[in-house]
mmCIF file of C-alpha atoms in Angstrom:
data_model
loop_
_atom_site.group_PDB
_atom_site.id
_atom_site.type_symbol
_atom_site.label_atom_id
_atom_site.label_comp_id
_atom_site.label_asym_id
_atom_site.label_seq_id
_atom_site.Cartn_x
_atom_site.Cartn_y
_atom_site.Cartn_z
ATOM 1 C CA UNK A 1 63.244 84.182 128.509
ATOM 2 C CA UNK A 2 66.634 83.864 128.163
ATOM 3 C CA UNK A 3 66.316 79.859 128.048
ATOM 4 C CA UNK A 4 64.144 80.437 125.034
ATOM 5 C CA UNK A 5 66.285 82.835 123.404
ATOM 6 C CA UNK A 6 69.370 80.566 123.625
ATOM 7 C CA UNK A 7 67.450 77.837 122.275
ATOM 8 C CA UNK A 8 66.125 79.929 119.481
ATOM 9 C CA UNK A 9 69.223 81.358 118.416
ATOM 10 C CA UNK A 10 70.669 77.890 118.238
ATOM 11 C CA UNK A 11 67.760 76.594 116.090
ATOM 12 C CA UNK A 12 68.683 79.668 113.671
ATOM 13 C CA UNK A 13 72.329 79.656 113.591
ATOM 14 C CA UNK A 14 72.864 76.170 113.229
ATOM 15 C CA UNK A 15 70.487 73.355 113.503
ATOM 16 C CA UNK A 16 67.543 71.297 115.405
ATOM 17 C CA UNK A 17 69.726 68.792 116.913
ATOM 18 C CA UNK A 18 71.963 71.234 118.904
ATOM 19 C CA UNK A 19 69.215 73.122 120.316
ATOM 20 C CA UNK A 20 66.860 70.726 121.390
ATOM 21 C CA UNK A 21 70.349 69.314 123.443
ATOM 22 C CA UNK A 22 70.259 72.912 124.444
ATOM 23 C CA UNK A 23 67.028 73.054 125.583
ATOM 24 C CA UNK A 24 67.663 69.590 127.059
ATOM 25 C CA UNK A 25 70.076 70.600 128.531
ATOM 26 C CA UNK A 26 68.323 73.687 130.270
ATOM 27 C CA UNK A 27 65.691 71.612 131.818
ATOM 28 C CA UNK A 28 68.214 68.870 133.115
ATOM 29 C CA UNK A 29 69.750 71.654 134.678
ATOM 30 C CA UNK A 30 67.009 73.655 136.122
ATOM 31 C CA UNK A 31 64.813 70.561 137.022
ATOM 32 C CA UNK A 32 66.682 67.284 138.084
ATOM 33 C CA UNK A 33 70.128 68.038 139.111
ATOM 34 C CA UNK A 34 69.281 71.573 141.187
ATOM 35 C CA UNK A 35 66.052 69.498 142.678
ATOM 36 C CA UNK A 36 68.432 66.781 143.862
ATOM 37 C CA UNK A 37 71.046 69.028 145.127
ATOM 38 C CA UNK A 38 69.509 68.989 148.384
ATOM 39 C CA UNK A 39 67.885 65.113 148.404
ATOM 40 C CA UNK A 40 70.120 62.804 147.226
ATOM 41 C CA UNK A 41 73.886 62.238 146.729
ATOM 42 C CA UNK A 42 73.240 61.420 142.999
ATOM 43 C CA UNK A 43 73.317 65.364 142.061
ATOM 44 C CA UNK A 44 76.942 64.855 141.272
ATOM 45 C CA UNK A 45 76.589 61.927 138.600
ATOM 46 C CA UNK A 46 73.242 63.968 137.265
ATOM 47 C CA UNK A 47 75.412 67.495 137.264
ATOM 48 C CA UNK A 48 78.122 65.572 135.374
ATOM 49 C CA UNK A 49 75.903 64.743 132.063
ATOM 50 C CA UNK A 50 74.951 68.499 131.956
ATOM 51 C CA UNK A 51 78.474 69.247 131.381
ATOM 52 C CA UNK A 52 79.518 66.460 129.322
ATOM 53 C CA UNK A 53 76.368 67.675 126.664
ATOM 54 C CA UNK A 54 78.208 70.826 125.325
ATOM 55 C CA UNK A 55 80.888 69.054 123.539
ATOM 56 C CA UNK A 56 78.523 66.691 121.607
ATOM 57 C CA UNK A 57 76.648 70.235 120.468
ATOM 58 C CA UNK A 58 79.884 71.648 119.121
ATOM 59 C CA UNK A 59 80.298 68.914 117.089
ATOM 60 C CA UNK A 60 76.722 68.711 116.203
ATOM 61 C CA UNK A 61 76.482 72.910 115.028
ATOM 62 C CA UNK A 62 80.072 72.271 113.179
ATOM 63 C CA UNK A 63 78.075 69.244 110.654
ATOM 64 C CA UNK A 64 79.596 66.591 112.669
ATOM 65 C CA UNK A 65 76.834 63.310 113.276
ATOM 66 C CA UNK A 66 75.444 62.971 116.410
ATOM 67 C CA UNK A 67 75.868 58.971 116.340
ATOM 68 C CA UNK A 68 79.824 59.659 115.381
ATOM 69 C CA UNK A 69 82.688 57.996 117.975
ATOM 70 C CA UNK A 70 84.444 61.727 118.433
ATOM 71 C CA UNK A 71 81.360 64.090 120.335
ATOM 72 C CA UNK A 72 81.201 61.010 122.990
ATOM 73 C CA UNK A 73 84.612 60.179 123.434
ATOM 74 C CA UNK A 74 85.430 64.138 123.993
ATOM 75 C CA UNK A 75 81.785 63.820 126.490
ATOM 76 C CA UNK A 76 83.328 60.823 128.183
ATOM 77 C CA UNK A 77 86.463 63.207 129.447
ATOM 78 C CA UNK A 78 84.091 65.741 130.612
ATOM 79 C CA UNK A 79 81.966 63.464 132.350
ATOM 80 C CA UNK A 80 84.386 61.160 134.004
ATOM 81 C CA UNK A 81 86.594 64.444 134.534
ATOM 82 C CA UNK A 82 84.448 66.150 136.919
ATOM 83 C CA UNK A 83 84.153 63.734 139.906
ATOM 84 C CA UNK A 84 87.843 63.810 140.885
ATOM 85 C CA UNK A 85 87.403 68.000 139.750
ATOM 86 C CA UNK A 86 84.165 67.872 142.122
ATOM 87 C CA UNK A 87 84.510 65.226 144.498
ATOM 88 C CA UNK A 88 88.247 67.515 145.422
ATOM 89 C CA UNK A 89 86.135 70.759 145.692
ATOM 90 C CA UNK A 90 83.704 69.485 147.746
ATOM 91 C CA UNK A 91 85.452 68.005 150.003
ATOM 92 C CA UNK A 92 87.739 71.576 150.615
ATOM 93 C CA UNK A 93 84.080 72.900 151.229
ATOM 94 C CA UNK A 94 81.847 70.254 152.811
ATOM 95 C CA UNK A 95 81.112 72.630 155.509
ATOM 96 C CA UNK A 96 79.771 75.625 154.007
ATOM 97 C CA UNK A 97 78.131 72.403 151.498
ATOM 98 C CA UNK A 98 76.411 70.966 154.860
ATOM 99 C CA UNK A 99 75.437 74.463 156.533
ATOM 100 C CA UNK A 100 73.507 74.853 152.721
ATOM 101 C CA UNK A 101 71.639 71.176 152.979
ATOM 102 C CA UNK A 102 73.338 69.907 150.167
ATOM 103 C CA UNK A 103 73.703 66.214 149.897
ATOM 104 C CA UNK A 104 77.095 65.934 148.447
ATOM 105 C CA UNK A 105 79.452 62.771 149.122
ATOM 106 C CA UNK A 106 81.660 65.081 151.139
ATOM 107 C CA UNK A 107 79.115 66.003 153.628
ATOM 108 C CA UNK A 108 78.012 62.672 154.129
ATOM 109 C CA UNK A 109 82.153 60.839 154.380
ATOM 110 C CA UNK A 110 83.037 62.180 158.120
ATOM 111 C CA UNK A 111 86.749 60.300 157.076
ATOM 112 C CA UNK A 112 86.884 61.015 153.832
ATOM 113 C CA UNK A 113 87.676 57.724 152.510
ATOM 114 C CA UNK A 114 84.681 57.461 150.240
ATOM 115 C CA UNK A 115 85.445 60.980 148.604
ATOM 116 C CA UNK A 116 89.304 58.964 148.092
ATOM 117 C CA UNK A 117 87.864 56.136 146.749
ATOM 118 C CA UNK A 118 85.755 57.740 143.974
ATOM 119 C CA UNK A 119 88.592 60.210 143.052
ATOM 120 C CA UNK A 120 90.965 57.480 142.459
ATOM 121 C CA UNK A 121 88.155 55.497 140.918
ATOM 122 C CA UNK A 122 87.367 58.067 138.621
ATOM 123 C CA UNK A 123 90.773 58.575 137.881
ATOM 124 C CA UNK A 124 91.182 55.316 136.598
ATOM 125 C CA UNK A 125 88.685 55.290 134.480
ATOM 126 C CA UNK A 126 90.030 58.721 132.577
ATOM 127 C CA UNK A 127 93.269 57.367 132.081
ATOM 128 C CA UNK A 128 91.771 54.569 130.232
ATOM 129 C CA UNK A 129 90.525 56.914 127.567
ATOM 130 C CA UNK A 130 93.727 58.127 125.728
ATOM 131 C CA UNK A 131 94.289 54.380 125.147
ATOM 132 C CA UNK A 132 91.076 53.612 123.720
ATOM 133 C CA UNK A 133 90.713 56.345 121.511
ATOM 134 C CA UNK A 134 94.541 55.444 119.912
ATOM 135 C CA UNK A 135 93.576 51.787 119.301
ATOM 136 C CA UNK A 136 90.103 52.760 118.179
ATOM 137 C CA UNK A 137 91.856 54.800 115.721
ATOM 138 C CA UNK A 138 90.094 57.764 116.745
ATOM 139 C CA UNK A 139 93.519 59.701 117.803
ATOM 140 C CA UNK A 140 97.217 59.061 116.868
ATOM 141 C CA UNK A 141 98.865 57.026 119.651
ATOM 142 C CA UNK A 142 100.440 60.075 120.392
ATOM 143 C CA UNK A 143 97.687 60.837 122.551
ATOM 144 C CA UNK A 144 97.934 57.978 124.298
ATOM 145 C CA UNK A 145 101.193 59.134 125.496
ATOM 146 C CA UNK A 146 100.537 62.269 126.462
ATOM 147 C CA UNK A 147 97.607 61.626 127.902
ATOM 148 C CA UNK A 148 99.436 58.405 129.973
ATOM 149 C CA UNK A 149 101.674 60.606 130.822
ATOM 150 C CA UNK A 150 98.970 63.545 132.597
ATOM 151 C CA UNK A 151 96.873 60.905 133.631
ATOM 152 C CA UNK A 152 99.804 58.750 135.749
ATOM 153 C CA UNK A 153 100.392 62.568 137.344
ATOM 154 C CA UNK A 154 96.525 62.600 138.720
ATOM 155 C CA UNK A 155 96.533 58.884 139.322
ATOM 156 C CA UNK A 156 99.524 59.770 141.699
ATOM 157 C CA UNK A 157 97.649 63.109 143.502
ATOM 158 C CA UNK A 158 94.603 60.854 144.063
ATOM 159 C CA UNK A 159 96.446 57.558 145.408
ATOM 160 C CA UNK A 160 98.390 60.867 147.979
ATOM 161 C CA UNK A 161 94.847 61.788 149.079
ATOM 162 C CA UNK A 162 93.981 58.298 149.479
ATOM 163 C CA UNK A 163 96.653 58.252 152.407
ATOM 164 C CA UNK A 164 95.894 60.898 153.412
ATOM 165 C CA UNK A 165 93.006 62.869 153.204
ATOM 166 C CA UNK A 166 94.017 66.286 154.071
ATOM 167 C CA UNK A 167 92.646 69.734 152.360
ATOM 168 C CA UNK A 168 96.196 70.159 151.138
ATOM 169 C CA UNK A 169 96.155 66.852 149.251
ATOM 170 C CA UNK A 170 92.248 67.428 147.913
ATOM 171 C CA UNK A 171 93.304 71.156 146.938
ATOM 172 C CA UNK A 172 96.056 69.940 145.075
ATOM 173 C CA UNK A 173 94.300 67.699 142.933
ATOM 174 C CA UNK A 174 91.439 70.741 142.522
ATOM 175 C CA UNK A 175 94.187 72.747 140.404
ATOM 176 C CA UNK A 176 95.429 69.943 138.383
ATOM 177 C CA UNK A 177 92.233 69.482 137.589
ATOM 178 C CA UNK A 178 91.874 73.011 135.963
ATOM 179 C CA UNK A 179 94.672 72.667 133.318
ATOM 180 C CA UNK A 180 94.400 68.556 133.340
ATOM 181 C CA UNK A 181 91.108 69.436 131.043
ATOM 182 C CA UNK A 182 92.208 71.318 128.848
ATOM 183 C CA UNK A 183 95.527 70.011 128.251
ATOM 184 C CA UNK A 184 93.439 66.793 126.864
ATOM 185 C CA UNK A 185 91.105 68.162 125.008
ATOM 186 C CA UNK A 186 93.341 69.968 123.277
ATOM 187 C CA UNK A 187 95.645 66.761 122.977
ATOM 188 C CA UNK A 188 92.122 64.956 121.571
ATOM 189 C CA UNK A 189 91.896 67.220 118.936
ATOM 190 C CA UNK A 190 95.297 67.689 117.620
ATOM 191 C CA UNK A 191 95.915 64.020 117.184
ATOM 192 C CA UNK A 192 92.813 63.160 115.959
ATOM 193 C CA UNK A 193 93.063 61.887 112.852
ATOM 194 C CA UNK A 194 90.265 63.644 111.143
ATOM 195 C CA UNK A 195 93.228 66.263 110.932
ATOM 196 C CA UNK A 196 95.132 63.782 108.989
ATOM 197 C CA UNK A 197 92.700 62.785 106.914
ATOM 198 C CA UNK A 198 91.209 66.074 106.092
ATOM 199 C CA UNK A 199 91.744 67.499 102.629
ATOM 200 C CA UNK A 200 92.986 70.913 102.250
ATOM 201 C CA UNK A 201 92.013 72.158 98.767
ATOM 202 C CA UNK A 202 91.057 75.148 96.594
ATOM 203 C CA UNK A 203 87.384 75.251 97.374
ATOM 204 C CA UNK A 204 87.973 74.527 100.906
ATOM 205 C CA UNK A 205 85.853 76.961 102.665
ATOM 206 C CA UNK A 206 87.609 80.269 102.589
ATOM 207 C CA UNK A 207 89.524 81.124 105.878
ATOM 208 C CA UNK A 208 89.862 77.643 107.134
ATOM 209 C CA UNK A 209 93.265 78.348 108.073
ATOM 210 C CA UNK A 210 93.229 77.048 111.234
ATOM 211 C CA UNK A 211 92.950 73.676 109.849
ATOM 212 C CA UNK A 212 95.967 74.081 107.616
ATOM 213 C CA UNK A 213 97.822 74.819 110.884
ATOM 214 C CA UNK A 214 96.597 71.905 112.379
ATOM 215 C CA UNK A 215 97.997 69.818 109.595
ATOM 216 C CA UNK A 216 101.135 71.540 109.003
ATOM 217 C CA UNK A 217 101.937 71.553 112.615
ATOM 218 C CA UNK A 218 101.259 67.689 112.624
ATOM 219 C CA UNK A 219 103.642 66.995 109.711
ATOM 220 C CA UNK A 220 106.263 69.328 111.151
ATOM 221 C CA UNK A 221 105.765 67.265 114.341
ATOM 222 C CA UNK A 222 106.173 64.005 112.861
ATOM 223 C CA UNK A 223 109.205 64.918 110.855
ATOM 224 C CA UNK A 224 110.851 65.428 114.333
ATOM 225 C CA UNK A 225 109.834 62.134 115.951
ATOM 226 C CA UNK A 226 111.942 59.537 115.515
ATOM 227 C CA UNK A 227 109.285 56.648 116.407
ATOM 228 C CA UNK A 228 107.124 58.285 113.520
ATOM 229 C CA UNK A 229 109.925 57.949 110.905
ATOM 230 C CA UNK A 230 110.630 54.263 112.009
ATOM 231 C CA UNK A 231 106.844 52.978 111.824
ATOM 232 C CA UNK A 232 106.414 55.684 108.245
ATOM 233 C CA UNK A 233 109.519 53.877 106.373
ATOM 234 C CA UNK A 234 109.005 51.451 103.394
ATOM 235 C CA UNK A 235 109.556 48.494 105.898
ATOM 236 C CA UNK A 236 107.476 48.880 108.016
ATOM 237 C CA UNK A 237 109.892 47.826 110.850
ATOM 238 C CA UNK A 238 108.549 48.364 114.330
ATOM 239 C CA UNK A 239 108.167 46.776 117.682
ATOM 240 C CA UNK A 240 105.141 44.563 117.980
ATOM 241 C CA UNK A 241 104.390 45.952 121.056
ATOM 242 C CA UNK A 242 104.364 49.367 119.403
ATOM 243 C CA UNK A 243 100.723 51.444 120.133
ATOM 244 C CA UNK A 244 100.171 52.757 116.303
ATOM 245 C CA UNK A 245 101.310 49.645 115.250
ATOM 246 C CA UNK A 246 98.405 47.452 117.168
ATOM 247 C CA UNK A 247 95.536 50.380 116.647
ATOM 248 C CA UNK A 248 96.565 50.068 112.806
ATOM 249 C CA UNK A 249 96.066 46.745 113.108
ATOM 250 C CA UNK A 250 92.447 46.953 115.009
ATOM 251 C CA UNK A 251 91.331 49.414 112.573
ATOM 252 C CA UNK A 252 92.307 47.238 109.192
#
Protein backbone atom coordinates (compact mmCIF):
# COMPACT_ATOMS: atom_id res chain seq x y z
CA UNK A 1 0.00 0.00 0.00
CA UNK A 2 2.36 2.30 0.91
CA UNK A 3 4.74 1.18 -2.13
CA UNK A 4 1.85 2.18 -4.33
CA UNK A 5 1.15 5.33 -2.72
CA UNK A 6 4.78 6.53 -2.98
CA UNK A 7 4.82 5.63 -6.47
CA UNK A 8 1.59 7.39 -7.13
CA UNK A 9 2.36 10.48 -5.50
CA UNK A 10 5.54 10.64 -7.50
CA UNK A 11 3.69 10.07 -10.82
CA UNK A 12 1.46 13.21 -9.67
CA UNK A 13 3.88 15.55 -8.29
CA UNK A 14 6.40 15.28 -10.77
CA UNK A 15 6.75 12.87 -13.55
CA UNK A 16 6.79 9.11 -15.07
CA UNK A 17 10.41 8.74 -15.12
CA UNK A 18 11.00 9.29 -11.34
CA UNK A 19 8.41 7.00 -10.26
CA UNK A 20 8.78 4.13 -12.28
CA UNK A 21 12.76 4.45 -10.71
CA UNK A 22 10.68 4.56 -7.60
CA UNK A 23 8.82 1.73 -8.12
CA UNK A 24 12.03 0.17 -9.48
CA UNK A 25 13.50 0.85 -6.95
CA UNK A 26 10.90 -0.75 -4.44
CA UNK A 27 11.03 -4.07 -6.06
CA UNK A 28 14.97 -4.13 -6.26
CA UNK A 29 14.72 -3.61 -2.76
CA UNK A 30 12.07 -5.89 -1.58
CA UNK A 31 12.94 -8.71 -4.13
CA UNK A 32 16.71 -9.15 -5.11
CA UNK A 33 18.88 -7.55 -2.61
CA UNK A 34 16.72 -8.72 0.78
CA UNK A 35 16.43 -12.37 -1.11
CA UNK A 36 20.22 -12.43 -1.42
CA UNK A 37 20.94 -11.16 1.95
CA UNK A 38 21.06 -14.53 3.21
CA UNK A 39 22.52 -16.54 -0.18
CA UNK A 40 25.13 -14.85 -1.63
CA UNK A 41 27.85 -12.26 -0.83
CA UNK A 42 26.66 -10.13 -3.83
CA UNK A 43 23.80 -8.39 -1.54
CA UNK A 44 26.29 -5.67 -0.92
CA UNK A 45 27.05 -4.66 -4.70
CA UNK A 46 23.00 -5.26 -5.34
CA UNK A 47 22.14 -3.01 -1.98
CA UNK A 48 24.56 -0.40 -3.37
CA UNK A 49 22.47 0.44 -6.76
CA UNK A 50 19.33 0.86 -4.53
CA UNK A 51 21.00 3.69 -2.93
CA UNK A 52 22.81 5.16 -5.70
CA UNK A 53 18.98 5.44 -7.62
CA UNK A 54 17.69 8.38 -5.43
CA UNK A 55 20.02 10.93 -6.67
CA UNK A 56 19.32 10.27 -10.41
CA UNK A 57 15.34 10.83 -9.29
CA UNK A 58 16.12 14.21 -7.78
CA UNK A 59 17.48 15.27 -10.75
CA UNK A 60 14.91 13.63 -12.82
CA UNK A 61 11.59 15.40 -10.61
CA UNK A 62 13.77 18.86 -10.72
CA UNK A 63 13.54 18.70 -15.13
CA UNK A 64 17.00 17.50 -15.24
CA UNK A 65 17.51 14.50 -18.32
CA UNK A 66 17.89 11.23 -17.29
CA UNK A 67 20.77 10.54 -20.01
CA UNK A 68 22.64 13.91 -18.51
CA UNK A 69 26.55 13.37 -17.05
CA UNK A 70 25.44 15.08 -13.44
CA UNK A 71 22.48 12.33 -11.87
CA UNK A 72 25.32 9.50 -12.59
CA UNK A 73 28.31 11.11 -11.57
CA UNK A 74 26.45 12.21 -8.10
CA UNK A 75 25.08 8.00 -8.32
CA UNK A 76 28.67 6.97 -8.86
CA UNK A 77 29.65 8.61 -5.19
CA UNK A 78 26.80 6.90 -3.65
CA UNK A 79 27.47 3.71 -5.10
CA UNK A 80 31.18 3.43 -4.83
CA UNK A 81 30.69 5.25 -1.31
CA UNK A 82 28.96 2.58 0.44
CA UNK A 83 31.38 -0.42 0.34
CA UNK A 84 34.15 1.20 2.42
CA UNK A 85 30.71 2.81 4.57
CA UNK A 86 29.45 -1.00 4.58
CA UNK A 87 32.24 -3.20 4.21
CA UNK A 88 33.56 -0.96 7.85
CA UNK A 89 30.11 -1.66 9.48
CA UNK A 90 30.03 -5.02 8.81
CA UNK A 91 32.96 -5.96 9.76
CA UNK A 92 32.36 -4.08 13.56
CA UNK A 93 29.25 -6.49 13.41
CA UNK A 94 30.04 -9.73 11.56
CA UNK A 95 28.93 -11.58 14.52
CA UNK A 96 25.54 -10.56 15.25
CA UNK A 97 25.68 -10.55 10.86
CA UNK A 98 26.64 -14.47 11.10
CA UNK A 99 24.27 -15.43 14.18
CA UNK A 100 21.40 -13.74 11.48
CA UNK A 101 22.65 -16.03 8.27
CA UNK A 102 23.65 -13.21 6.41
CA UNK A 103 26.22 -13.71 3.77
CA UNK A 104 28.17 -10.58 4.07
CA UNK A 105 32.06 -10.40 3.14
CA UNK A 106 32.73 -9.91 6.83
CA UNK A 107 31.28 -13.11 7.93
CA UNK A 108 32.90 -15.01 5.41
CA UNK A 109 36.97 -13.06 5.89
CA UNK A 110 37.98 -14.92 9.37
CA UNK A 111 41.34 -12.30 8.89
CA UNK A 112 39.83 -9.64 7.57
CA UNK A 113 42.06 -9.00 4.77
CA UNK A 114 39.44 -9.27 2.08
CA UNK A 115 37.08 -6.71 3.94
CA UNK A 116 40.81 -4.41 3.74
CA UNK A 117 41.23 -5.04 0.37
CA UNK A 118 37.80 -3.92 -0.93
CA UNK A 119 37.76 -0.83 1.42
CA UNK A 120 40.94 0.41 0.07
CA UNK A 121 39.82 -0.72 -3.35
CA UNK A 122 36.81 1.12 -3.17
CA UNK A 123 38.50 3.93 -1.89
CA UNK A 124 40.47 4.31 -4.79
CA UNK A 125 38.08 4.30 -7.02
CA UNK A 126 36.07 7.41 -5.16
CA UNK A 127 38.95 9.47 -5.13
CA UNK A 128 39.14 9.18 -8.78
CA UNK A 129 35.85 10.96 -9.15
CA UNK A 130 36.56 14.63 -8.09
CA UNK A 131 39.19 14.46 -10.87
CA UNK A 132 37.05 13.30 -13.52
CA UNK A 133 34.24 15.39 -13.00
CA UNK A 134 36.84 18.74 -13.05
CA UNK A 135 38.38 17.67 -16.39
CA UNK A 136 35.03 16.56 -17.73
CA UNK A 137 34.01 19.98 -17.01
CA UNK A 138 31.24 18.87 -15.00
CA UNK A 139 32.63 20.73 -11.65
CA UNK A 140 35.21 23.58 -11.19
CA UNK A 141 38.61 22.05 -10.37
CA UNK A 142 37.93 23.26 -7.15
CA UNK A 143 36.33 20.13 -6.44
CA UNK A 144 38.98 18.28 -7.36
CA UNK A 145 40.82 19.74 -4.55
CA UNK A 146 38.66 19.40 -2.02
CA UNK A 147 37.62 16.34 -2.80
CA UNK A 148 41.68 15.15 -3.17
CA UNK A 149 42.03 16.49 -0.23
CA UNK A 150 38.90 14.22 1.83
CA UNK A 151 39.59 11.48 -0.28
CA UNK A 152 43.70 11.22 0.57
CA UNK A 153 42.14 11.37 4.45
CA UNK A 154 40.01 7.94 3.74
CA UNK A 155 42.66 6.57 1.45
CA UNK A 156 44.91 6.92 4.64
CA UNK A 157 42.09 5.25 7.32
CA UNK A 158 41.72 2.36 4.84
CA UNK A 159 45.58 1.69 4.00
CA UNK A 160 45.61 1.85 8.62
CA UNK A 161 43.01 -0.95 8.51
CA UNK A 162 44.86 -2.67 5.92
CA UNK A 163 47.70 -3.16 8.64
CA UNK A 164 45.80 -3.71 10.81
CA UNK A 165 42.50 -4.87 10.95
CA UNK A 166 41.24 -4.01 14.28
CA UNK A 167 37.46 -2.75 15.20
CA UNK A 168 39.14 0.49 16.20
CA UNK A 169 40.63 1.02 12.73
CA UNK A 170 37.16 -0.30 10.82
CA UNK A 171 35.09 2.02 13.33
CA UNK A 172 37.08 4.81 12.47
CA UNK A 173 36.63 4.72 8.94
CA UNK A 174 32.58 4.00 9.73
CA UNK A 175 32.37 7.79 11.01
CA UNK A 176 34.34 9.35 8.34
CA UNK A 177 32.23 7.81 6.28
CA UNK A 178 29.10 9.67 7.71
CA UNK A 179 30.29 13.29 7.03
CA UNK A 180 32.81 12.07 4.02
CA UNK A 181 29.23 11.91 2.01
CA UNK A 182 27.97 14.70 2.51
CA UNK A 183 30.84 16.89 2.54
CA UNK A 184 31.07 15.79 -1.38
CA UNK A 185 27.97 16.04 -2.41
CA UNK A 186 27.68 19.17 -1.24
CA UNK A 187 31.23 20.03 -2.79
CA UNK A 188 29.56 18.40 -6.28
CA UNK A 189 27.01 20.77 -6.29
CA UNK A 190 28.52 23.99 -5.37
CA UNK A 191 31.19 23.78 -7.99
CA UNK A 192 29.25 22.51 -10.54
CA UNK A 193 29.18 24.64 -13.15
CA UNK A 194 25.56 24.58 -14.00
CA UNK A 195 25.75 27.26 -11.09
CA UNK A 196 27.98 29.26 -13.23
CA UNK A 197 26.28 29.01 -16.11
CA UNK A 198 22.84 29.51 -14.83
CA UNK A 199 21.06 32.75 -15.62
CA UNK A 200 19.52 34.67 -12.92
CA UNK A 201 16.85 36.94 -14.44
CA UNK A 202 13.49 38.69 -13.95
CA UNK A 203 11.23 35.84 -14.88
CA UNK A 204 13.33 33.43 -13.11
CA UNK A 205 10.92 31.41 -11.19
CA UNK A 206 9.90 33.40 -8.19
CA UNK A 207 11.77 32.40 -4.91
CA UNK A 208 14.71 30.81 -6.53
CA UNK A 209 16.86 32.43 -4.13
CA UNK A 210 18.78 29.75 -3.24
CA UNK A 211 20.33 29.75 -6.55
CA UNK A 212 21.31 33.39 -6.37
CA UNK A 213 23.20 32.33 -3.21
CA UNK A 214 24.81 29.73 -4.90
CA UNK A 215 26.15 32.13 -7.45
CA UNK A 216 26.92 34.97 -5.32
CA UNK A 217 28.70 32.82 -2.90
CA UNK A 218 30.79 31.41 -5.91
CA UNK A 219 31.83 34.88 -7.16
CA UNK A 220 32.55 36.05 -3.62
CA UNK A 221 34.68 32.87 -3.44
CA UNK A 222 36.58 33.40 -6.45
CA UNK A 223 37.32 37.01 -5.77
CA UNK A 224 39.29 35.61 -2.73
CA UNK A 225 41.33 32.95 -4.54
CA UNK A 226 44.30 33.94 -5.81
CA UNK A 227 44.72 30.89 -8.40
CA UNK A 228 41.20 32.07 -9.76
CA UNK A 229 42.39 35.67 -10.41
CA UNK A 230 45.66 34.37 -12.12
CA UNK A 231 43.90 31.81 -14.64
CA UNK A 232 40.60 34.85 -14.96
CA UNK A 233 43.21 37.73 -16.10
CA UNK A 234 43.42 38.99 -19.76
CA UNK A 235 46.60 36.74 -20.19
CA UNK A 236 45.69 33.97 -19.51
CA UNK A 237 48.98 33.14 -17.66
CA UNK A 238 48.94 29.87 -15.79
CA UNK A 239 50.89 26.76 -15.13
CA UNK A 240 50.42 24.08 -17.72
CA UNK A 241 50.07 21.70 -15.25
CA UNK A 242 47.24 23.76 -13.79
CA UNK A 243 43.69 21.46 -13.33
CA UNK A 244 41.13 24.26 -14.83
CA UNK A 245 43.57 24.97 -17.21
CA UNK A 246 43.72 21.18 -18.81
CA UNK A 247 39.70 20.50 -18.16
CA UNK A 248 39.26 23.90 -20.21
CA UNK A 249 41.21 22.52 -22.59
CA UNK A 250 39.31 18.90 -22.77
CA UNK A 251 36.10 20.62 -22.88
CA UNK A 252 37.01 23.17 -26.00
Amino acid sequence: LTGAAGTGLLLASSNPTVAMLGLGNIFLYAGPYTYSKKHTELNTWIGSVVGAIPPIMGWCAAGGSLMAAEPWALASILFLWQFPHFFALSWLYREDYSRGGFQMVACNDATGSRSADYIQEYSYYLAALPILTSVTGLTSYMFAIEGTIANAYLLMLAHKFKQDHSNANARRIFLCSLWYLPLLLIGFVFHSRAWSTKKITEDAAEGDQISEAVVHAKETLKGLCVHEMIVSNETHSAPQLCMKVQSDKVRH
